[in-house]
Amino acid sequence: MKGQKFALDPFQRAAAISVEAGNGVLVAAPTGAGKTVVAEFAIFAAMQTASQKVFYTAPMKALSNQKYSELVETYGADQVGLLTGDANINSGARIVVMTTEVLRNMLYAGSSLLNHLAYVVMDEVHYLADRFRGAVWEEVIIHLPRSVRLIALSATVSNAEEFGDWLQAVRGNTEVIVSEARPVPLDQHVLVRGKLVDMFETEFRGDTRTVNPEFIRMAHGGFQGSSRGRGRRERDRRPRRPLPGSGQLDRAGLVELLGESDLLPAIFFVFSRNGCDQAVRQVLRTGVRLTTAEERREIRSIVNDRTRTLRDEDLAVLDFWRWRDGLERGVAAHHAGLLPAFKEVVEELFRRKLVKVVFATETLALGINMPARTVVLEKLEKFNGEARVPITPGEYTQLTGRAGRRGIDVEGHAVIHWREELNAEAVASLASKRTYPLRSSFRPTYNMAVNLIDQFGRNRTRNILESSFAQFQADRAVLGLARQVQEQRASLAGYAESMACHLGDFAEYSRIRRELTDIERKSNEHGSKATQRRRQERLTELRGQMREHPCHRCPEREQHARWAERWWKLKRSTDSLTRQINERTGAVARVFDRVTDVLKDREYLVKDDNGALVLSESGRILKRIYGERDLLVAESLRRGLWRELDAPQLAAMACALVYEPRRDEGNLDERDLPGGAFRDALRATEELWSVLDDTERAHQLPGSEPPSTGLSHAMFEWVRGRDLDQVLREADMAAGDFVRWSKQTIDLLDQLANVADPEVATVARRALNGVRRGIVAYSSV
């Protein structure tokens, strides 16, 4: 393949041969190993034909934008398109980059753009484990025409073969190609008392790596300056800027140490946005400058060019000049709170080796092309939305996968910032594991149900959903459970034989004894007089039954009783396993049945003359509404709840339906919400949500969260034309977050413009244009 910078690795060659033979492939390999070469080969193969097309899907718009730019560079702008919801560029091109949701919607709509489609690349396919968006990946995999070959690219997962078996079952010829080898080896270090120490000894012993004894001694407080165990890579430098009383380096000192040790550029993973921004300020305050005068001129030129269309007053709100100063000194933050355009500038400057240190949240590890020489982990725990939890071996692998630039570095480096509360052996264990199991997050939704029933009918849809990866995994688990139940039932038979009594039914006698023991135990608990009286009456009754039972007189009674206790204990376990089997068998189809029942109750599905379920007019509206609150939106439109709203009010309402507040954030007080028709419409929408939530729970579905008004007033003011500064203050929100929620609001307004009655649709288009201005319109370079 022309332009390939490296000779193909064995796994790349094997995948390319398989694609050439007409197969789909699942390629699971470490970050930075070059999985995308396989996708590029498929694109190259399609472009050798007269008409074949390739769709390249990615989980995030940032990845889609990046891939689009790369492909334009290779094939030219006339051959490449981009569809992300934000962008609609050259959609009829032979190579189209898109988010997975766009492809899912195309499949449901039967879009003509699917004509001549030969390959679909699903980059970062392990994203199907994402509990919010993962189901979309499975929908696409199940519904793609069988003639389309799937190129699935995944991080290293420990159950790639299981996932590959499912792909084989639903897609046909699919080859699983797994590579554990990193193209650039990873050296792992710990920063202990201002000194970088190798975590492992350099030599392997058997199949495992031996923890460096010096690291263990230092971690346990036993470092005496010994030179024993120093490998060629150990960085024995004089500590800079130790934190008072700790012997540890501060961030600027560590940056300086990494620079002296030739370990820049580096990514510091800090698991909070505020922490990233504080880290940049802290380092810059010390006067750190990592760039030459020539590099600073180049950085300023790029930054000014990429931000030239932003207004000066908006730049001031975004703290642009301080941000640019940091870039010019080689230091930046990268997180979701940054304006998307700013994030893309950071990514570009880092790739060009102009920015040397980036403090980032873990979102940077999700496939964005930003390899570094070194990755630093400041902590080994993160906040998951509810509590602080340790990072998993899979997350550790994903984060450190950024270390080591192919063709530039001989080795990559991972540095763990040692803290006293850590355990040396546990840290080494985390760093040596490579387990990252892929678990399906698939669940039927209302929109999915009406789309599939409209296309295939209810019975066939049930069968299709039973082919999901979620059900595939549940069925495999059932096989293991069934074997266990079979073994335990054999043991139960043996126990029953051992407790058998020649005088009578010992199982019955044992049941009386167990109930008697349970009630005697409960007699010590407080209860009403009536409860205590009933217990005493039952105790008297059971004692009489026990004394009269023939087994009570058996001389081997206690020996039988010991076997009976084992029998009851094993029977409880066996009954529990049997319940699990029943719950997992057909689990996805059962949820679909419940979803269907709700849709029948609300008359989105009705019976035709032949008794078959079909979509009502309301069902056809629901078919084109995507999102967490699809049914609430469709029902609100059907009832005309939003007909009195003007453009700013409708934007505020749409925002309330997409916005997910932080855990510590509540709804706005009604007095702080837009007035007039909005408050009446919101009350009616909330009442409707409550009715739907009750209906869902009555059908054993989990229900949904109520509308969240935390950002509604800020969105209302933004559409009315308020300045960015005022709106961000009102929202108490970073610019990047405001843009993200604005984009989701735009997405819902766009759906309303397409499905609502003409009056609401017209207002939705005006609201959409009101949201899409200023930094929201300029959110990508």
mmCIF file of C-alpha atoms in Angstrom, residues 307-321 323 339 342 724 775:
data_model
loop_
_atom_site.group_PDB
_atom_site.id
_atom_site.type_symbol
_atom_site.label_atom_id
_atom_site.label_comp_id
_atom_site.label_asym_id
_atom_site.label_seq_id
_atom_site.Cartn_x
_atom_site.Cartn_y
_atom_site.Cartn_z
ATOM 1 C CA THR A 307 -9.266 31.335 16.141
ATOM 2 C CA ARG A 308 -9.381 34.286 13.747
ATOM 3 C CA THR A 309 -13.197 34.248 13.364
ATOM 4 C CA LEU A 310 -13.948 34.422 17.097
ATOM 5 C CA ARG A 311 -14.962 37.844 18.436
ATOM 6 C CA ASP A 312 -12.537 39.633 20.750
ATOM 7 C CA GLU A 313 -15.143 39.835 23.528
ATOM 8 C CA ASP A 314 -15.680 36.050 23.320
ATOM 9 C CA LEU A 315 -11.924 35.466 23.394
ATOM 10 C CA ALA A 316 -11.761 37.470 26.605
ATOM 11 C CA VAL A 317 -14.509 35.333 28.188
ATOM 12 C CA LEU A 318 -12.623 32.187 27.141
ATOM 13 C CA ASP A 319 -9.422 33.451 28.803
ATOM 14 C CA PHE A 320 -7.810 33.162 25.377
ATOM 15 C CA TRP A 321 -4.643 35.123 26.030
ATOM 16 C CA TRP A 323 -4.433 29.917 27.204
ATOM 17 C CA LEU A 339 -14.114 24.803 23.670
ATOM 18 C CA PHE A 342 -9.362 24.910 21.578
ATOM 19 C CA LEU A 724 -21.501 34.679 26.091
ATOM 20 C CA ILE A 775 -19.005 29.817 19.951
#
